[in-house]
mmCIF file with all atom_site columns, C-alpha atoms in Angstrom:
data_model
loop_
_atom_site.group_PDB
_atom_site.id
_atom_site.type_symbol
_atom_site.label_atom_id
_atom_site.label_alt_id
_atom_site.label_comp_id
_atom_site.label_asym_id
_atom_site.label_entity_id
_atom_site.label_seq_id
_atom_site.pdbx_PDB_ins_code
_atom_site.Cartn_x
_atom_site.Cartn_y
_atom_site.Cartn_z
_atom_site.occupancy
_atom_site.B_iso_or_equiv
_atom_site.pdbx_formal_charge
_atom_site.auth_seq_id
_atom_site.auth_comp_id
_atom_site.auth_asym_id
_atom_site.auth_atom_id
_atom_site.pdbx_PDB_model_num
ATOM 1   C CA . MET A 1 1   ? -28.897 14.858  31.027  1.00 48.00 ? 1   MET A CA 1
ATOM 2   C CA . ILE A 1 2   ? -27.409 14.024  34.386  1.00 51.00 ? 2   ILE A CA 1
ATOM 3   C CA . LEU A 1 3   ? -25.291 16.683  36.060  1.00 49.00 ? 3   LEU A CA 1
ATOM 4   C CA . HIS A 1 4   ? -23.211 15.826  39.079  1.00 52.00 ? 4   HIS A CA 1
ATOM 5   C CA . SER A 1 5   ? -22.555 18.374  41.775  1.00 54.00 ? 5   SER A CA 1
ATOM 6   C CA . ASN A 1 6   ? -18.968 17.183  42.284  1.00 62.00 ? 6   ASN A CA 1
ATOM 7   C CA . ASN A 1 7   ? -18.237 17.509  38.530  1.00 57.00 ? 7   ASN A CA 1
ATOM 8   C CA . PRO A 1 8   ? -17.918 21.201  37.654  1.00 61.00 ? 8   PRO A CA 1
ATOM 9   C CA . CYS A 1 9   ? -18.024 20.729  33.847  1.00 64.00 ? 9   CYS A CA 1
ATOM 10  C CA . ARG A 1 10  ? -21.233 19.929  32.037  1.00 71.00 ? 10  ARG A CA 1
ATOM 11  C CA . VAL A 1 11  ? -20.558 16.324  30.947  1.00 73.00 ? 11  VAL A CA 1
ATOM 12  C CA . ARG A 1 12  ? -23.308 13.853  30.306  1.00 83.00 ? 12  ARG A CA 1
ATOM 13  C CA . ARG A 1 13  ? -22.678 10.647  32.266  1.00 86.00 ? 13  ARG A CA 1
ATOM 14  C CA . GLU A 1 14  ? -24.395 7.314   31.732  1.00 89.00 ? 14  GLU A CA 1
ATOM 15  C CA . THR A 1 15  ? -24.244 3.854   33.228  1.00 91.00 ? 15  THR A CA 1
ATOM 16  C CA . ARG A 1 16  ? -22.585 1.729   30.556  1.00 91.00 ? 16  ARG A CA 1
ATOM 17  C CA . SER A 1 17  ? -21.475 -1.880  30.216  1.00 91.00 ? 17  SER A CA 1
ATOM 18  C CA . CYS A 1 18  ? -17.903 -2.778  29.235  1.00 88.00 ? 18  CYS A CA 1
ATOM 19  C CA . LYS A 1 19  ? -17.502 -4.109  25.674  1.00 83.00 ? 19  LYS A CA 1
ATOM 20  C CA . HIS A 1 20  ? -14.388 -6.162  26.474  1.00 79.00 ? 20  HIS A CA 1
ATOM 21  C CA . PRO A 1 21  ? -15.159 -9.859  25.800  1.00 78.00 ? 21  PRO A CA 1
ATOM 22  C CA . GLY A 1 22  ? -16.095 -11.629 29.022  1.00 82.00 ? 22  GLY A CA 1
ATOM 23  C CA . CYS A 1 23  ? -16.193 -8.492  31.192  1.00 84.00 ? 23  CYS A CA 1
ATOM 24  C CA . GLY A 1 24  ? -19.613 -6.832  30.916  1.00 83.00 ? 24  GLY A CA 1
ATOM 25  C CA . SER A 1 25  ? -19.084 -4.865  34.166  1.00 90.00 ? 25  SER A CA 1
ATOM 26  C CA . ARG A 1 26  ? -21.180 -1.727  34.669  1.00 93.00 ? 26  ARG A CA 1
ATOM 27  C CA . PHE A 1 27  ? -19.440 1.628   34.972  1.00 91.00 ? 27  PHE A CA 1
ATOM 28  C CA . GLU A 1 28  ? -20.344 5.297   34.796  1.00 90.00 ? 28  GLU A CA 1
ATOM 29  C CA . GLY A 1 29  ? -18.973 7.078   31.746  1.00 87.00 ? 29  GLY A CA 1
ATOM 30  C CA . SER A 1 30  ? -19.683 9.348   28.794  1.00 86.00 ? 30  SER A CA 1
ATOM 31  C CA . PRO A 1 31  ? -21.952 8.107   25.975  1.00 85.00 ? 31  PRO A CA 1
ATOM 32  C CA . THR A 1 32  ? -18.931 7.378   23.786  1.00 86.00 ? 32  THR A CA 1
ATOM 33  C CA . SER A 1 33  ? -16.924 5.324   26.303  1.00 85.00 ? 33  SER A CA 1
ATOM 34  C CA . LEU A 1 34  ? -16.847 1.605   25.536  1.00 85.00 ? 34  LEU A CA 1
ATOM 35  C CA . TYR A 1 35  ? -14.554 0.102   28.165  1.00 85.00 ? 35  TYR A CA 1
ATOM 36  C CA . CYS A 1 36  ? -14.482 0.107   31.944  1.00 88.00 ? 36  CYS A CA 1
ATOM 37  C CA . PRO A 1 37  ? -11.418 1.671   33.667  1.00 87.00 ? 37  PRO A CA 1
ATOM 38  C CA . GLN A 1 38  ? -9.685  -1.734  33.840  1.00 85.00 ? 38  GLN A CA 1
ATOM 39  C CA . HIS A 1 39  ? -9.933  -2.275  30.054  1.00 83.00 ? 39  HIS A CA 1
ATOM 40  C CA . ARG A 1 40  ? -9.310  1.251   28.709  1.00 82.00 ? 40  ARG A CA 1
ATOM 41  C CA . THR A 1 41  ? -5.650  0.674   27.951  1.00 80.00 ? 41  THR A CA 1
ATOM 42  C CA . ARG A 1 42  ? -4.663  -0.553  24.509  1.00 73.00 ? 42  ARG A CA 1
ATOM 43  C CA . LYS A 1 43  ? -2.829  -3.510  26.065  1.00 73.00 ? 43  LYS A CA 1
ATOM 44  C CA . SER A 1 44  ? -5.999  -5.038  27.438  1.00 71.00 ? 44  SER A CA 1
ATOM 45  C CA . ARG A 1 45  ? -8.207  -4.699  24.353  1.00 62.00 ? 45  ARG A CA 1
ATOM 46  C CA . ALA A 1 46  ? -9.309  -7.853  22.561  1.00 55.00 ? 46  ALA A CA 1
ATOM 47  C CA . GLU A 1 47  ? -8.045  -6.848  19.106  1.00 61.00 ? 47  GLU A CA 1
ATOM 48  C CA . ARG A 1 48  ? -4.557  -6.776  20.567  1.00 59.00 ? 48  ARG A CA 1
ATOM 49  C CA . PHE A 1 49  ? -4.621  -10.541 21.151  1.00 63.00 ? 49  PHE A CA 1
ATOM 50  C CA . ILE A 1 50  ? -5.677  -11.627 17.647  1.00 68.00 ? 50  ILE A CA 1
ATOM 51  C CA . PRO A 1 51  ? -2.673  -13.404 16.123  1.00 72.00 ? 51  PRO A CA 1
ATOM 52  C CA . LYS A 1 52  ? -1.628  -12.072 12.723  1.00 74.00 ? 52  LYS A CA 1
ATOM 53  C CA . GLU A 1 53  ? -1.315  -14.554 9.900   1.00 79.00 ? 53  GLU A CA 1
ATOM 54  C CA . ILE A 1 54  ? 2.168   -14.660 8.470   1.00 82.00 ? 54  ILE A CA 1
ATOM 55  C CA . VAL A 1 55  ? 2.031   -15.220 4.727   1.00 80.00 ? 55  VAL A CA 1
ATOM 56  C CA . GLU A 1 56  ? 4.849   -17.347 3.359   1.00 84.00 ? 56  GLU A CA 1
ATOM 57  C CA . ALA A 1 57  ? 6.669   -16.111 0.252   1.00 80.00 ? 57  ALA A CA 1
ATOM 58  C CA . GLU A 1 58  ? 5.889   -19.379 -1.589  1.00 82.00 ? 58  GLU A CA 1
ATOM 59  C CA . GLU A 1 59  ? 2.107   -18.878 -1.318  1.00 83.00 ? 59  GLU A CA 1
ATOM 60  C CA . CYS A 1 60  ? 1.860   -15.835 -3.583  1.00 85.00 ? 60  CYS A CA 1
ATOM 61  C CA . ASN A 1 61  ? 5.204   -15.907 -5.348  1.00 90.00 ? 61  ASN A CA 1
ATOM 62  C CA . LEU A 1 62  ? 7.303   -18.168 -7.481  1.00 89.00 ? 62  LEU A CA 1
ATOM 63  C CA . LEU A 1 63  ? 10.741  -19.176 -6.192  1.00 90.00 ? 63  LEU A CA 1
ATOM 64  C CA . LEU A 1 64  ? 13.253  -19.653 -8.978  1.00 88.00 ? 64  LEU A CA 1
ATOM 65  C CA . GLU A 1 65  ? 16.946  -20.501 -8.776  1.00 87.00 ? 65  GLU A CA 1
ATOM 66  C CA . THR A 1 66  ? 18.947  -19.524 -11.831 1.00 85.00 ? 66  THR A CA 1
ATOM 67  C CA . THR A 1 67  ? 22.447  -20.308 -13.001 1.00 86.00 ? 67  THR A CA 1
ATOM 68  C CA . GLU A 1 68  ? 22.425  -17.575 -15.648 1.00 84.00 ? 68  GLU A CA 1
ATOM 69  C CA . LYS A 1 69  ? 24.881  -14.714 -15.239 1.00 86.00 ? 69  LYS A CA 1
ATOM 70  C CA . LYS A 1 70  ? 22.805  -12.206 -17.236 1.00 87.00 ? 70  LYS A CA 1
ATOM 71  C CA . PRO A 1 71  ? 19.168  -11.093 -16.792 1.00 87.00 ? 71  PRO A CA 1
ATOM 72  C CA . LEU A 1 72  ? 16.771  -13.295 -18.736 1.00 87.00 ? 72  LEU A CA 1
ATOM 73  C CA . VAL A 1 73  ? 13.176  -12.520 -19.817 1.00 90.00 ? 73  VAL A CA 1
ATOM 74  C CA . LYS A 1 74  ? 10.824  -15.387 -19.006 1.00 90.00 ? 74  LYS A CA 1
ATOM 75  C CA . SER A 1 75  ? 7.171   -15.827 -20.048 1.00 92.00 ? 75  SER A CA 1
ATOM 76  C CA . MET A 1 76  ? 4.635   -17.837 -18.065 1.00 91.00 ? 76  MET A CA 1
ATOM 77  C CA . THR A 1 77  ? 0.902   -18.463 -17.819 1.00 93.00 ? 77  THR A CA 1
ATOM 78  C CA . CYS A 1 78  ? -0.997  -17.045 -14.842 1.00 91.00 ? 78  CYS A CA 1
ATOM 79  C CA . SER A 1 79  ? -1.324  -19.618 -12.028 1.00 90.00 ? 79  SER A CA 1
ATOM 80  C CA . LEU A 1 80  ? -4.876  -18.574 -11.138 1.00 89.00 ? 80  LEU A CA 1
ATOM 81  C CA . ASP A 1 81  ? -7.501  -21.173 -12.119 1.00 88.00 ? 81  ASP A CA 1
ATOM 82  C CA . GLY A 1 82  ? -9.472  -19.933 -15.117 1.00 87.00 ? 82  GLY A CA 1
ATOM 83  C CA . CYS A 1 83  ? -6.967  -17.276 -16.194 1.00 88.00 ? 83  CYS A CA 1
ATOM 84  C CA . GLN A 1 84  ? -4.846  -18.244 -19.166 1.00 87.00 ? 84  GLN A CA 1
ATOM 85  C CA . ARG A 1 85  ? -3.079  -14.902 -19.645 1.00 90.00 ? 85  ARG A CA 1
ATOM 86  C CA . GLN A 1 86  ? 0.585   -14.909 -20.569 1.00 92.00 ? 86  GLN A CA 1
ATOM 87  C CA . TYR A 1 87  ? 2.873   -12.551 -18.676 1.00 92.00 ? 87  TYR A CA 1
ATOM 88  C CA . SER A 1 88  ? 6.591   -11.968 -18.734 1.00 90.00 ? 88  SER A CA 1
ATOM 89  C CA . PHE A 1 89  ? 9.148   -10.950 -16.160 1.00 89.00 ? 89  PHE A CA 1
ATOM 90  C CA . THR A 1 90  ? 12.899  -10.574 -15.977 1.00 89.00 ? 90  THR A CA 1
ATOM 91  C CA . VAL A 1 91  ? 14.895  -13.182 -14.075 1.00 89.00 ? 91  VAL A CA 1
ATOM 92  C CA . TYR A 1 92  ? 17.959  -11.685 -12.385 1.00 88.00 ? 92  TYR A CA 1
ATOM 93  C CA . PRO A 1 93  ? 20.874  -13.766 -11.090 1.00 86.00 ? 93  PRO A CA 1
ATOM 94  C CA . ASP A 1 94  ? 20.702  -12.366 -7.542  1.00 85.00 ? 94  ASP A CA 1
ATOM 95  C CA . HIS A 1 95  ? 16.886  -12.589 -7.109  1.00 86.00 ? 95  HIS A CA 1
ATOM 96  C CA . LYS A 1 96  ? 14.854  -15.646 -6.176  1.00 89.00 ? 96  LYS A CA 1
ATOM 97  C CA . ILE A 1 97  ? 11.261  -14.383 -5.734  1.00 89.00 ? 97  ILE A CA 1
ATOM 98  C CA . TYR A 1 98  ? 9.158   -13.706 -8.846  1.00 89.00 ? 98  TYR A CA 1
ATOM 99  C CA . PRO A 1 99  ? 5.435   -13.156 -9.560  1.00 90.00 ? 99  PRO A CA 1
ATOM 100 C CA . ARG A 1 100 ? 3.217   -16.231 -9.813  1.00 91.00 ? 100 ARG A CA 1
ATOM 101 C CA . TYR A 1 101 ? 0.240   -14.348 -11.275 1.00 91.00 ? 101 TYR A CA 1
ATOM 102 C CA . CYS A 1 102 ? -0.280  -11.999 -14.223 1.00 90.00 ? 102 CYS A CA 1
ATOM 103 C CA . GLU A 1 103 ? -0.485  -8.216  -13.739 1.00 88.00 ? 103 GLU A CA 1
ATOM 104 C CA . ASN A 1 104 ? -4.278  -8.362  -13.302 1.00 89.00 ? 104 ASN A CA 1
ATOM 105 C CA . HIS A 1 105 ? -4.124  -10.843 -10.392 1.00 89.00 ? 105 HIS A CA 1
ATOM 106 C CA . ARG A 1 106 ? -1.086  -9.752  -8.363  1.00 87.00 ? 106 ARG A CA 1
ATOM 107 C CA . THR A 1 107 ? -3.002  -8.764  -5.218  1.00 88.00 ? 107 THR A CA 1
ATOM 108 C CA . GLU A 1 108 ? -5.167  -11.046 -3.105  1.00 88.00 ? 108 GLU A CA 1
ATOM 109 C CA . HIS A 1 109 ? -8.149  -8.750  -3.618  1.00 90.00 ? 109 HIS A CA 1
ATOM 110 C CA . GLN A 1 110 ? -7.839  -9.041  -7.413  1.00 90.00 ? 110 GLN A CA 1
ATOM 111 C CA . ARG A 1 111 ? -7.631  -12.852 -7.204  1.00 91.00 ? 111 ARG A CA 1
ATOM 112 C CA . ASN A 1 112 ? -10.692 -13.039 -4.919  1.00 91.00 ? 112 ASN A CA 1
ATOM 113 C CA . HIS A 1 113 ? -12.630 -10.727 -7.247  1.00 91.00 ? 113 HIS A CA 1
ATOM 114 C CA . PHE A 1 114 ? -11.753 -12.904 -10.252 1.00 91.00 ? 114 PHE A CA 1
ATOM 115 C CA . SER A 1 115 ? -12.871 -16.055 -8.388  1.00 90.00 ? 115 SER A CA 1
ATOM 116 C CA . ARG A 1 116 ? -16.185 -14.459 -7.371  1.00 90.00 ? 116 ARG A CA 1
ATOM 117 C CA . MET A 1 117 ? -16.851 -13.321 -10.946 1.00 89.00 ? 117 MET A CA 1
ATOM 118 C CA . GLN A 1 118 ? -16.069 -16.796 -12.289 1.00 88.00 ? 118 GLN A CA 1
ATOM 119 C CA . ALA A 1 119 ? -18.397 -18.387 -9.735  1.00 90.00 ? 119 ALA A CA 1
ATOM 120 C CA . GLN A 1 120 ? -21.176 -16.150 -11.090 1.00 89.00 ? 120 GLN A CA 1
ATOM 121 C CA . GLY A 1 121 ? -20.320 -17.162 -14.667 1.00 87.00 ? 121 GLY A CA 1
ATOM 122 C CA . ARG A 1 122 ? -18.941 -13.726 -15.585 1.00 84.00 ? 122 ARG A CA 1
ATOM 123 C CA . ARG A 1 123 ? -15.492 -12.496 -16.560 1.00 78.00 ? 123 ARG A CA 1
ATOM 124 C CA . PRO A 1 124 ? -14.124 -9.262  -15.132 1.00 78.00 ? 124 PRO A CA 1
ATOM 125 C CA . GLN A 1 125 ? -13.212 -6.569  -17.642 1.00 76.00 ? 125 GLN A CA 1
ATOM 126 C CA . TYR A 1 126 ? -9.708  -5.213  -17.529 1.00 74.00 ? 126 TYR A CA 1
ATOM 127 C CA . SER A 1 127 ? -8.621  -1.940  -19.010 1.00 63.00 ? 127 SER A CA 1
ATOM 128 C CA . LYS A 1 128 ? -6.445  -2.117  -22.094 1.00 56.00 ? 128 LYS A CA 1
ATOM 129 C CA . SER A 1 129 ? -3.762  0.075   -20.540 1.00 50.00 ? 129 SER A CA 1
ATOM 130 C CA . ALA A 1 130 ? -3.211  -2.289  -17.583 1.00 46.00 ? 130 ALA A CA 1
ATOM 131 C CA . SER A 1 131 ? -2.415  -5.232  -19.833 1.00 45.00 ? 131 SER A CA 1
ATOM 132 C CA . ALA A 1 132 ? -0.325  -3.235  -22.319 1.00 46.00 ? 132 ALA A CA 1
ATOM 133 C CA . HIS A 1 133 ? 1.735   -1.417  -19.715 1.00 49.00 ? 133 HIS A CA 1
ATOM 134 C CA . VAL A 1 134 ? 4.931   -3.211  -18.755 1.00 51.00 ? 134 VAL A CA 1
ATOM 135 C CA . TRP A 1 135 ? 7.144   -1.942  -15.985 1.00 50.00 ? 135 TRP A CA 1
ATOM 136 C CA . SER A 1 136 ? 10.766  -1.784  -16.937 1.00 57.00 ? 136 SER A CA 1
ATOM 137 C CA . ASP A 1 137 ? 14.053  -0.655  -15.532 1.00 58.00 ? 137 ASP A CA 1
ATOM 138 C CA . TYR A 1 138 ? 14.875  2.405   -17.609 1.00 61.00 ? 138 TYR A CA 1
ATOM 139 C CA . GLU A 1 139 ? 17.926  3.855   -15.945 1.00 60.00 ? 139 GLU A CA 1
ATOM 140 C CA . SER A 1 140 ? 19.840  3.716   -19.221 1.00 60.00 ? 140 SER A CA 1
ATOM 141 C CA . GLN A 1 141 ? 16.990  5.540   -20.965 1.00 71.00 ? 141 GLN A CA 1
ATOM 142 C CA . PHE A 1 142 ? 17.042  8.207   -18.268 1.00 70.00 ? 142 PHE A CA 1
ATOM 143 C CA . GLU A 1 143 ? 20.805  8.630   -18.620 1.00 67.00 ? 143 GLU A CA 1
ATOM 144 C CA . GLU A 1 144 ? 20.389  9.104   -22.388 1.00 71.00 ? 144 GLU A CA 1
ATOM 145 C CA . TYR A 1 145 ? 17.621  11.642  -21.775 1.00 75.00 ? 145 TYR A CA 1
ATOM 146 C CA . ALA A 1 146 ? 19.670  13.531  -19.177 1.00 73.00 ? 146 ALA A CA 1
ATOM 147 C CA . LEU A 1 147 ? 22.718  13.748  -21.447 1.00 74.00 ? 147 LEU A CA 1
ATOM 148 C CA . LYS A 1 148 ? 20.611  15.206  -24.291 1.00 79.00 ? 148 LYS A CA 1
ATOM 149 C CA . GLN A 1 149 ? 19.268  18.041  -22.114 1.00 76.00 ? 149 GLN A CA 1
ATOM 150 C CA . PRO A 1 150 ? 20.918  21.470  -22.488 1.00 77.00 ? 150 PRO A CA 1
ATOM 151 C CA . LEU A 1 151 ? 23.143  22.612  -19.666 1.00 69.00 ? 151 LEU A CA 1
ATOM 152 C CA . LEU A 1 152 ? 21.009  24.776  -17.390 1.00 67.00 ? 152 LEU A CA 1
ATOM 153 C CA . ALA A 1 153 ? 22.386  27.995  -15.952 1.00 64.00 ? 153 ALA A CA 1
ATOM 154 C CA . PRO A 1 154 ? 21.603  28.843  -12.329 1.00 66.00 ? 154 PRO A CA 1
ATOM 155 C CA . PHE A 1 155 ? 18.560  31.018  -11.681 1.00 66.00 ? 155 PHE A CA 1
ATOM 156 C CA . GLU A 1 156 ? 19.088  34.694  -12.323 1.00 66.00 ? 156 GLU A CA 1
ATOM 157 C CA . SER A 1 157 ? 18.367  37.240  -9.635  1.00 61.00 ? 157 SER A CA 1
ATOM 158 C CA . ARG A 1 158 ? 14.923  38.850  -9.453  1.00 64.00 ? 158 ARG A CA 1
ATOM 159 C CA . ARG A 1 159 ? 16.583  42.213  -9.020  1.00 62.00 ? 159 ARG A CA 1
ATOM 160 C CA . ARG A 1 160 ? 18.168  41.944  -12.413 1.00 55.00 ? 160 ARG A CA 1
ATOM 161 C CA . GLY A 1 161 ? 16.684  45.253  -13.520 1.00 53.00 ? 161 GLY A CA 1
ATOM 162 C CA . ARG A 1 162 ? 18.272  47.174  -10.629 1.00 52.00 ? 162 ARG A CA 1
ATOM 163 C CA . ALA A 1 163 ? 21.610  45.448  -10.928 1.00 50.00 ? 163 ALA A CA 1
ATOM 164 C CA . ALA A 1 164 ? 21.723  46.135  -14.649 1.00 50.00 ? 164 ALA A CA 1
ATOM 165 C CA . SER A 1 165 ? 21.144  49.899  -14.138 1.00 51.00 ? 165 SER A CA 1
ATOM 166 C CA . SER A 1 166 ? 24.182  50.414  -11.933 1.00 51.00 ? 166 SER A CA 1
ATOM 167 C CA . PRO A 1 167 ? 27.252  48.222  -12.167 1.00 53.00 ? 167 PRO A CA 1
ATOM 168 C CA . SER A 1 168 ? 28.247  48.703  -8.534  1.00 54.00 ? 168 SER A CA 1
ATOM 169 C CA . GLY A 1 169 ? 24.803  47.677  -7.317  1.00 51.00 ? 169 GLY A CA 1
ATOM 170 C CA . GLU A 1 170 ? 24.045  51.084  -5.788  1.00 52.00 ? 170 GLU A CA 1
ATOM 171 C CA . ASN A 1 171 ? 20.885  52.982  -6.632  1.00 53.00 ? 171 ASN A CA 1
ATOM 172 C CA . GLY A 1 172 ? 21.071  56.684  -7.401  1.00 46.00 ? 172 GLY A CA 1
#
């Protein structure tokens, strides 16, 4: 442990090398510091300069134009190689982007997992509830449910016992 006379607090200082790519300069810092004073800002870190991949909508989705005026239920086969599952979705007149894959392969992670399992000669097991469960728009069902509920009165006061004993609300 190195203590410096000009540093009043007890901080361990070490000679470190900067982890910024291409820098490697030596500096004095705590054991947890990674960057020299020139590269400590977030702007100058290497991960800041990695370009992000922009995924196009056509890569993972299906683009459909429809001339129908009413919503239409459409069934398709999963587009992932090796998966022959049928799935259905509702085509709306004002929407253009729809799922290309079945419910079990909607995310990139699920598709990669399926491909790895197929490469090993195995098939992933899916739970029964995931394949049986279908998301739906049930606003009309909720409206029916809400109309069947009894009309609720506002909450009664906690001091009901006191108020009931004297009509004017006074005690004694």
